Short mmCIF file of C-alpha atoms in Angstrom, two decimals:
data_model
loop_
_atom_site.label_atom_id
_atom_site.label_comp_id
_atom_site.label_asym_id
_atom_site.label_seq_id
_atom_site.Cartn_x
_atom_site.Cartn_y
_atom_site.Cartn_z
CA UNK F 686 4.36 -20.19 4.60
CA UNK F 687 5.39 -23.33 5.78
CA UNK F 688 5.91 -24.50 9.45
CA UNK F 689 7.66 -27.59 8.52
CA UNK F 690 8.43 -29.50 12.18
CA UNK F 691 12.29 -30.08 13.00
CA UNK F 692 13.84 -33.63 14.39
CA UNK F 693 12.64 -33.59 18.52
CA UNK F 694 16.31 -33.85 19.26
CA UNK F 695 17.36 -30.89 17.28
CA UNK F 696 14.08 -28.72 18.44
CA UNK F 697 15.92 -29.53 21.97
CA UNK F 698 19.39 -28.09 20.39
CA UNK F 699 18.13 -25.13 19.05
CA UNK F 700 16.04 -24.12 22.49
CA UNK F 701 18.74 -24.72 24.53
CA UNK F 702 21.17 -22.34 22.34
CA UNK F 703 18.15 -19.66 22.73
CA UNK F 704 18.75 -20.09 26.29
CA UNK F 705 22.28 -19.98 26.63
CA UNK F 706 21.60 -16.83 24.54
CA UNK F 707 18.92 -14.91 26.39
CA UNK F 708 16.68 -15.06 23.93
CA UNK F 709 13.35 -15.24 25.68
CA UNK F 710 10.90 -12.66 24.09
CA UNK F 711 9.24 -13.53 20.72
CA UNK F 712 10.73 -16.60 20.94
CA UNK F 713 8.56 -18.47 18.76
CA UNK F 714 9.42 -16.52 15.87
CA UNK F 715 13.11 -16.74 16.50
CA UNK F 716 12.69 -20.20 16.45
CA UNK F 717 10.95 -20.52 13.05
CA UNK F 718 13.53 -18.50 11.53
CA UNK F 719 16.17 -20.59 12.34
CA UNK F 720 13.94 -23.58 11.45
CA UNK F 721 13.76 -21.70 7.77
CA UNK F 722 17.73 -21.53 7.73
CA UNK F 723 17.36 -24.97 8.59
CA UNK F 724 15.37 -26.21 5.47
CA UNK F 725 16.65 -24.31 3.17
CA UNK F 726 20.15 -26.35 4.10
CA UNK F 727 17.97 -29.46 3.83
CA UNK F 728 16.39 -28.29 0.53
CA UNK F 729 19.96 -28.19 -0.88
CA UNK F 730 19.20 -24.39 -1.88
CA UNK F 731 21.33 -22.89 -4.57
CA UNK F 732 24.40 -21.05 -3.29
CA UNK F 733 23.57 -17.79 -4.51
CA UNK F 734 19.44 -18.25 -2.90
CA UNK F 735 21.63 -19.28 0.58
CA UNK F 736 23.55 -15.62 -0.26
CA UNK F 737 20.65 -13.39 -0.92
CA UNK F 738 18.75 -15.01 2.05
CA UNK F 739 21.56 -14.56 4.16
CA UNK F 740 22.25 -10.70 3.57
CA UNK F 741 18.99 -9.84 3.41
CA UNK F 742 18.13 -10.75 7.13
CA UNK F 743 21.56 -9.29 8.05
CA UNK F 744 20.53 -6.37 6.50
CA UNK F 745 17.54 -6.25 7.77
CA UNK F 746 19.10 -6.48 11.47
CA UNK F 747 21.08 -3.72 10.98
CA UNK F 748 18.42 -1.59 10.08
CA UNK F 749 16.35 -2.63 12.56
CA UNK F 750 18.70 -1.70 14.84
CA UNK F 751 19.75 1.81 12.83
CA UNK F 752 15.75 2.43 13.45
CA UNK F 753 15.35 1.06 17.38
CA UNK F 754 16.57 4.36 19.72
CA UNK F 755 14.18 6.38 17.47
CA UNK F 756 10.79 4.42 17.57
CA UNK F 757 8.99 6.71 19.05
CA UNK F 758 9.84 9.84 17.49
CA UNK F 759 7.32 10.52 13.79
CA UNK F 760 9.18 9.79 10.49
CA UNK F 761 9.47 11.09 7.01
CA UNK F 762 10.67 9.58 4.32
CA UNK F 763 11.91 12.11 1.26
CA UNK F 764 12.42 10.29 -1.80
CA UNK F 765 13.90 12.27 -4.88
CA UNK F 766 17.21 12.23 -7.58
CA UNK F 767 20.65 11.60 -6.39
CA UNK F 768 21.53 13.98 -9.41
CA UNK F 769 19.86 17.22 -8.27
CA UNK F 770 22.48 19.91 -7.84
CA UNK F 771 22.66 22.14 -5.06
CA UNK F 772 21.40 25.56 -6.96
CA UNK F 773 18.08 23.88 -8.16
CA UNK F 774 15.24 24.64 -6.72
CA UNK F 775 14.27 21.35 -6.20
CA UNK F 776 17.13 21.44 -3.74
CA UNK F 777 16.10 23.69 -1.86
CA UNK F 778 12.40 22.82 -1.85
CA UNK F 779 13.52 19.42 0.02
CA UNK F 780 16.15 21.53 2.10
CA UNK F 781 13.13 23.31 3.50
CA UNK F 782 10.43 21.15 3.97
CA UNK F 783 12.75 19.02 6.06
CA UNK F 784 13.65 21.90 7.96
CA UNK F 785 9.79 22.96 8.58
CA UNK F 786 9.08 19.19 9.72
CA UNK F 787 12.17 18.85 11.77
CA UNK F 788 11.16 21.89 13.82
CA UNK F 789 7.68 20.33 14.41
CA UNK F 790 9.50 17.12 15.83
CA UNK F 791 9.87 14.84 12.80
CA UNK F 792 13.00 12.79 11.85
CA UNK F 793 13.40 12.87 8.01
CA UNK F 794 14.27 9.31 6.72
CA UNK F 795 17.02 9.25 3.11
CA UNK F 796 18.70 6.56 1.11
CA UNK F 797 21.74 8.94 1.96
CA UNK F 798 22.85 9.99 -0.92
CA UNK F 799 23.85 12.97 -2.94
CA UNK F 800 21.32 15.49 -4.67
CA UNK F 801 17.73 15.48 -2.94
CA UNK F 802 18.89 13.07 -0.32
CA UNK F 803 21.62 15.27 1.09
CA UNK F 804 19.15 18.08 0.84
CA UNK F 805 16.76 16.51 2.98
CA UNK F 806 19.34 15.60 5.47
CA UNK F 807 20.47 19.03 5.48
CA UNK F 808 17.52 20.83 6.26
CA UNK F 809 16.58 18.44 9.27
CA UNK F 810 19.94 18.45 10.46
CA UNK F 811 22.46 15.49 11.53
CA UNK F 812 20.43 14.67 14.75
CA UNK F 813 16.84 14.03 13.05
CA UNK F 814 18.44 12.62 10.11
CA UNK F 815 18.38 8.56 9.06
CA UNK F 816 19.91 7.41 6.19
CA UNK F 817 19.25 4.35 4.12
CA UNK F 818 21.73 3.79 1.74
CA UNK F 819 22.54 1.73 -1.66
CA UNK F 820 25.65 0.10 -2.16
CA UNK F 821 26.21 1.09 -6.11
CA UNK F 822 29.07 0.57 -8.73
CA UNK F 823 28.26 4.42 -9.05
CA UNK F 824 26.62 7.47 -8.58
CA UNK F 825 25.77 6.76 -4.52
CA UNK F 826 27.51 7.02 -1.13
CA UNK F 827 26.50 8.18 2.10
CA UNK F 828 26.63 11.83 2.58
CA UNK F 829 28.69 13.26 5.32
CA UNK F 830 25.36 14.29 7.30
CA UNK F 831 24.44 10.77 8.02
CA UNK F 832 27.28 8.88 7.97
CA UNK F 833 29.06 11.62 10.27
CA UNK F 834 26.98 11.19 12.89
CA UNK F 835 26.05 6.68 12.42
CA UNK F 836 22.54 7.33 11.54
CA UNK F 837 22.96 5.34 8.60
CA UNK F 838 23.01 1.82 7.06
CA UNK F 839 24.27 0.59 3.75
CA UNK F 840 22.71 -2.30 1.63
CA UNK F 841 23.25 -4.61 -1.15
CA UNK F 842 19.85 -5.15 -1.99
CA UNK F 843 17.63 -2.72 -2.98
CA UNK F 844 14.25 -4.42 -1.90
CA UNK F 845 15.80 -4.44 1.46
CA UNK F 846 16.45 -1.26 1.47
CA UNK F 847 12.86 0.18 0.08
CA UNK F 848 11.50 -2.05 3.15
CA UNK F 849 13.30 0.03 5.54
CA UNK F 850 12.80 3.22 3.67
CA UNK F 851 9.07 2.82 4.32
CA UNK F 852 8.56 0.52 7.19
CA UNK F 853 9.07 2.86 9.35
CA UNK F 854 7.50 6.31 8.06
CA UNK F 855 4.07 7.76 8.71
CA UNK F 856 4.55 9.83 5.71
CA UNK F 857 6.05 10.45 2.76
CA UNK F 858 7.46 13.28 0.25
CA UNK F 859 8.46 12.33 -3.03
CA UNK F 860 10.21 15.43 -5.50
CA UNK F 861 11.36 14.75 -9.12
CA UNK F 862 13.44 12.14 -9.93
CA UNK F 863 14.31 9.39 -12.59
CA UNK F 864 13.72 5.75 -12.74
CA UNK F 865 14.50 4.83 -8.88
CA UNK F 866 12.35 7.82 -7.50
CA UNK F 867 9.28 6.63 -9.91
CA UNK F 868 9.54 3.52 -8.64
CA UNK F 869 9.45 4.37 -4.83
CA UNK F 870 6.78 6.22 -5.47
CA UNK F 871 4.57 3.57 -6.95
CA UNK F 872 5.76 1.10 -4.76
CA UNK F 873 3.71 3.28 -2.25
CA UNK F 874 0.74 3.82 -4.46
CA UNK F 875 0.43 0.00 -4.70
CA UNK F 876 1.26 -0.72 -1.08
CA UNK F 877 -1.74 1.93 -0.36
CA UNK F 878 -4.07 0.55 -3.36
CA UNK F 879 -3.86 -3.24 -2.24
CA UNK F 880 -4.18 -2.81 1.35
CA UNK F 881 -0.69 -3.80 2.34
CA UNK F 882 0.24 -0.85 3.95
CA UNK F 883 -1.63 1.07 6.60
CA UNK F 884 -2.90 4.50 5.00
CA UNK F 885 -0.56 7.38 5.06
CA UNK F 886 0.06 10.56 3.55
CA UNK F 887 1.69 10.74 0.16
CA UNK F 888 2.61 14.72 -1.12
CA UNK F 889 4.25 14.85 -4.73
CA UNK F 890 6.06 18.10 -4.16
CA UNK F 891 7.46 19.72 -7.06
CA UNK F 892 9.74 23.34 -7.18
CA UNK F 893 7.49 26.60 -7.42
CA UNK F 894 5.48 26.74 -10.76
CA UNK F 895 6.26 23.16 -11.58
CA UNK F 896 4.87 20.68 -13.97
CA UNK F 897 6.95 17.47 -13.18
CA UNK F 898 3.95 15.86 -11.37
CA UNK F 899 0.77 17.41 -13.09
CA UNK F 900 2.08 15.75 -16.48
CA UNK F 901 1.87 12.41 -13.74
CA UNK F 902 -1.44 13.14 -13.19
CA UNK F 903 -2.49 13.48 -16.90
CA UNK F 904 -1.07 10.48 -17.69
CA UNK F 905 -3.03 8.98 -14.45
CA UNK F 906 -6.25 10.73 -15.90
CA UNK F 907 -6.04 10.40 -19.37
CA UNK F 908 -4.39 6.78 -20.19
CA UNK F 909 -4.65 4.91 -16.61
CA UNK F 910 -8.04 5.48 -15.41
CA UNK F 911 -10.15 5.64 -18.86
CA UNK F 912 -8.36 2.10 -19.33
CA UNK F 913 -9.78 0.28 -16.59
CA UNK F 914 -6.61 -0.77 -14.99
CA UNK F 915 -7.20 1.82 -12.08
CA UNK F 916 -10.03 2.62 -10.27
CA UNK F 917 -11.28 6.04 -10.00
CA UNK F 918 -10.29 8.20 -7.88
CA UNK F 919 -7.13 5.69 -6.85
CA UNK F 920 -4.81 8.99 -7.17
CA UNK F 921 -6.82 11.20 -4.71
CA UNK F 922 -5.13 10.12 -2.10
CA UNK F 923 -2.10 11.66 -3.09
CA UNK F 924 -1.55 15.51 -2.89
CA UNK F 925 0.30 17.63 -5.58
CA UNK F 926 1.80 20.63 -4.53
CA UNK F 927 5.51 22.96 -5.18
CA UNK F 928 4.33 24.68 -1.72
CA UNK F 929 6.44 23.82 1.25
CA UNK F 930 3.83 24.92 3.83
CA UNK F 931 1.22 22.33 1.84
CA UNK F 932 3.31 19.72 1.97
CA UNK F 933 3.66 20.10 5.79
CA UNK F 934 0.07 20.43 6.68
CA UNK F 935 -0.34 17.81 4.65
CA UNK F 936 1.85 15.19 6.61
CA UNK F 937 1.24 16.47 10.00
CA UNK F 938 -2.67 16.94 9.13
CA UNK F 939 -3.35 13.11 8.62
CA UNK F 940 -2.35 12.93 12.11
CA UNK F 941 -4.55 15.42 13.82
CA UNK F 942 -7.12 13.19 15.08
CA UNK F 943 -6.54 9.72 13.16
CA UNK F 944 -3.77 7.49 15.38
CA UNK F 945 -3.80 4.14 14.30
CA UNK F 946 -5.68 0.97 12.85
CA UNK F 947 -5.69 -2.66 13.99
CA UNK F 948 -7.96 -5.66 12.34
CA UNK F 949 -9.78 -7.69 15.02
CA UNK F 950 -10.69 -10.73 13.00
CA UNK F 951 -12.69 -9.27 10.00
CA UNK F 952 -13.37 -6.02 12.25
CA UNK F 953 -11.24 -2.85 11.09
CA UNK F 954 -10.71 -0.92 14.69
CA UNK F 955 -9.68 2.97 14.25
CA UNK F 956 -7.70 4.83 16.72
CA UNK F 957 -8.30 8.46 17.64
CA UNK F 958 -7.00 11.24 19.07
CA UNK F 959 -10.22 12.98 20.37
CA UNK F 960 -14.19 10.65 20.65
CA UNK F 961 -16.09 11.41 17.86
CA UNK F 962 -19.82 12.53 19.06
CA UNK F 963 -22.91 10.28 18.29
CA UNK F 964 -24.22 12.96 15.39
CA UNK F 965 -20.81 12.76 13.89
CA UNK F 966 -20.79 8.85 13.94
CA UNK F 967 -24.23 8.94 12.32
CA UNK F 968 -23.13 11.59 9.14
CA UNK F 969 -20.25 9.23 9.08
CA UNK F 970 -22.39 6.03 8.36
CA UNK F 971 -24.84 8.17 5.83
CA UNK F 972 -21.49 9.42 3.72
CA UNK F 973 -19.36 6.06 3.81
CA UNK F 974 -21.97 3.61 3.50
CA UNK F 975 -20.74 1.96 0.42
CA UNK F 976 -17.79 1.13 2.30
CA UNK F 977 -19.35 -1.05 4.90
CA UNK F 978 -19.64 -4.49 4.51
CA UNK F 979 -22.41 -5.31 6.66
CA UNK F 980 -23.51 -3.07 9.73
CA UNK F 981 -22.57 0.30 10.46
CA UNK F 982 -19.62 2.32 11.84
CA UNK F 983 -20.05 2.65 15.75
CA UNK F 984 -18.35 3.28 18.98
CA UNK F 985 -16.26 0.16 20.45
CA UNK F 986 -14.19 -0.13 23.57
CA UNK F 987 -10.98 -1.62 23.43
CA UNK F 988 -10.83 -5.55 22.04
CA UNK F 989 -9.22 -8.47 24.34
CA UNK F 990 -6.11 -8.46 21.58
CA UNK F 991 -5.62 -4.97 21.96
CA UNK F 992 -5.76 -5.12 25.57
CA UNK F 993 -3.13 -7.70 25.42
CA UNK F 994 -0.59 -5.86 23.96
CA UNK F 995 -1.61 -2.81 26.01
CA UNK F 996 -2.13 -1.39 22.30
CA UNK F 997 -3.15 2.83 23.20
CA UNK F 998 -6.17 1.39 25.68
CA UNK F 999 -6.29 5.32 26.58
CA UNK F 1000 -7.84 6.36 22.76
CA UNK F 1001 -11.09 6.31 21.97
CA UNK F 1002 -12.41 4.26 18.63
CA UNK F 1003 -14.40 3.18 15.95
CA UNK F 1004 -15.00 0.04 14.70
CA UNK F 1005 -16.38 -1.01 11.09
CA UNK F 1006 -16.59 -4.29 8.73
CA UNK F 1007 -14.72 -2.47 5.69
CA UNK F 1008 -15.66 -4.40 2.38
CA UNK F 1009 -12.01 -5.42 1.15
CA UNK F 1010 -12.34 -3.68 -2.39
CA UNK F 1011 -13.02 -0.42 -0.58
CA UNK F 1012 -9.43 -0.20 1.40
CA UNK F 1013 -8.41 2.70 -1.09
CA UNK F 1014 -11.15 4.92 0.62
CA UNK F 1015 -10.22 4.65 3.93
CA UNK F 1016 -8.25 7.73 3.41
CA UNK F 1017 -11.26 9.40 2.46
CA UNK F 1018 -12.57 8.29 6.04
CA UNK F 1019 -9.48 9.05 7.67
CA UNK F 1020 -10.17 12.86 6.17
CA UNK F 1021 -13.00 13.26 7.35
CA UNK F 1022 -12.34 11.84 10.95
CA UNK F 1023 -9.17 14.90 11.12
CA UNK F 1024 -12.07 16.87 9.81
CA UNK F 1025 -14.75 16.52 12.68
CA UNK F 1026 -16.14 19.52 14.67
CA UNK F 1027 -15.02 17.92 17.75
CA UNK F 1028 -11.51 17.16 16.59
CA UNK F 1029 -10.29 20.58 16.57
CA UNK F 1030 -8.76 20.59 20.12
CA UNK F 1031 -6.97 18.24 18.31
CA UNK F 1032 -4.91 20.55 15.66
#
């Protein structure tokens, strides 16, 4: 990324603009945006690269601000066909397990539209309901449950609009679909794999008795892994079921005990809900070893960075030196932290 300096005299433009604004807070990283805007005048950018830059960070604004009033409340993301009709049981198998995590405080995040969308929105109802949508030649508008109530924003672009779909979810539900719901779906599987995205559940839920996803996971099994261009094990994170009640334990269980994670340098700090005990540190270290990079997982108070963005200085933690090709098993760790004795007050 470059941080390419600006002309003194327009620096002093630009600040006092920000000031005449209000803009105070993060200001640093208001300023390098414009500075980017900027350059890419300077650079004599194509029209249409001035265009997509331009509507993506307007975009971007308007979801942010779709998304503000609700940051504190636990999201869902349901991704799934925009051609499901109403009588399939796919329908109502995303009808319900909205409804079940609505009741247990969740807002269910959509791209809006028709089919599994609307049934999603529909079972959590127009108050814990966010919509995403695509702005399409075809097929996709808003449906009335989100746009009814302004819990929804349109895009142009659909990278934009995957960001938002994700960014701010601590779990996610994916049912049957065609090329756009395949493609979510291993957007997250990569995200996971490669250590962009913090670890979160992932449920494949498919309608009572159905195959949809095990014929995934032979694929996964048989063609995938065998060729080397997976690791092992890569799809264990991910949970198959066509059980509504599954799926639920499933999102809300990855959040019994695990809270959070924040790097420190090269240090990978966990978050928890309830301190682990010393004998449960120590079968930690014996059973992920491999993971470590050097030293061992242990007990750690809060770090100065953390204590400078008051980040949750209440929870207790645990602090390890992951080696980077293991990020895929820190759900496995995360597992097993929900999993301890003394997390049960916990669930």
């Amino acid at each position: 990324m470059t941080d390419e300096p600006l002309p003194e005299a327009l620096s002093a433009e630009i600040n006092a603009a920000l000031d005449e604004a209000g803009v105070h807070s993060d200001r640093r990283l208001v300023m390098r945006m414009l500075r980017t805007a900027i350059l890419l005048g300077e650079d004599g950018a194509d029209r249409l690269d001035l265009k997509i830059a331009s509507a993506a960070l307007a975009e971007m604004r308007d979801a942010f601000r779709l998304f503000a009033p609700f940051r504190g409340v636990p999201k869902v993301t349901v991704f799934g066909s925009a051609r499901t009709r109403q009588d399939d049981p796919l329908y109502l198998q995303a009808r319900d397990v909205a409804a079940v995590l609505a009741q247990d405080g969740w807002m269910v995040v959509t791209g809006a539209g028709p089919g599994i969308m609307q049934a999603a929105a529909e079972g959590a109802g127009p108050e814990r309901s966010l919509g995403v949508s695509i702005r399409l030649p075809f097929e996709e508008k808003a449906n009335g449950l989100v746009a009814g109530q302004d819990h929804v924003v349109a895009m142009k672009y659909f990278f934009t609009r995957k960001l938002m779909l994700i960014k701010e979810s601590r779990g996610f539900i994916c049912l049957p679909g065609g090329f756009g719901t395949l493609d979510e779906m291993f957007e997250l599987l990569t995200l996971q794999q490669t250590g962009k995205a913090e670890p979160m559940p992932i449920v494949l839920l498919d309608e009572p008795g159905g195959t949809f996803w095990q014929g995934l996971r032979r694929f996964i099994d048989q063609e995938l892994a065998p060729a080397g261009v997976i690791s092992e094990g890569d799809f264990d994170r991910v949970v198959i079921t066509d059980s509504v009640d599954a799926a639920r334990d499933e999102i809300t269980g990855f959040w019994w005990n695990y809270d959070s994670l924040r790097w420190i340098g090269d240090e990978l700090v966990l978050r928890l809900r309830v301190a682990p005990t010393e004998a449960e540190i120590d079968d930690l270290n014996e059973r992920f070893a491999s993971m470590l990079a050097s030293g061992q997982i242990r007990r750690v108070e809060p770090r100065q960075p953390e204590i400078a963005d008051a980040d949750v200085l209440e929870l207790p933690r645990l602090a390890l030196h992951l080696e980077q090709r293991q990020v895929g098993n820190l759900f496995r760790l995360i597992g097993a932290i929900n999993q301890l004795p003394s997390a049960a007050p916990a669930r």
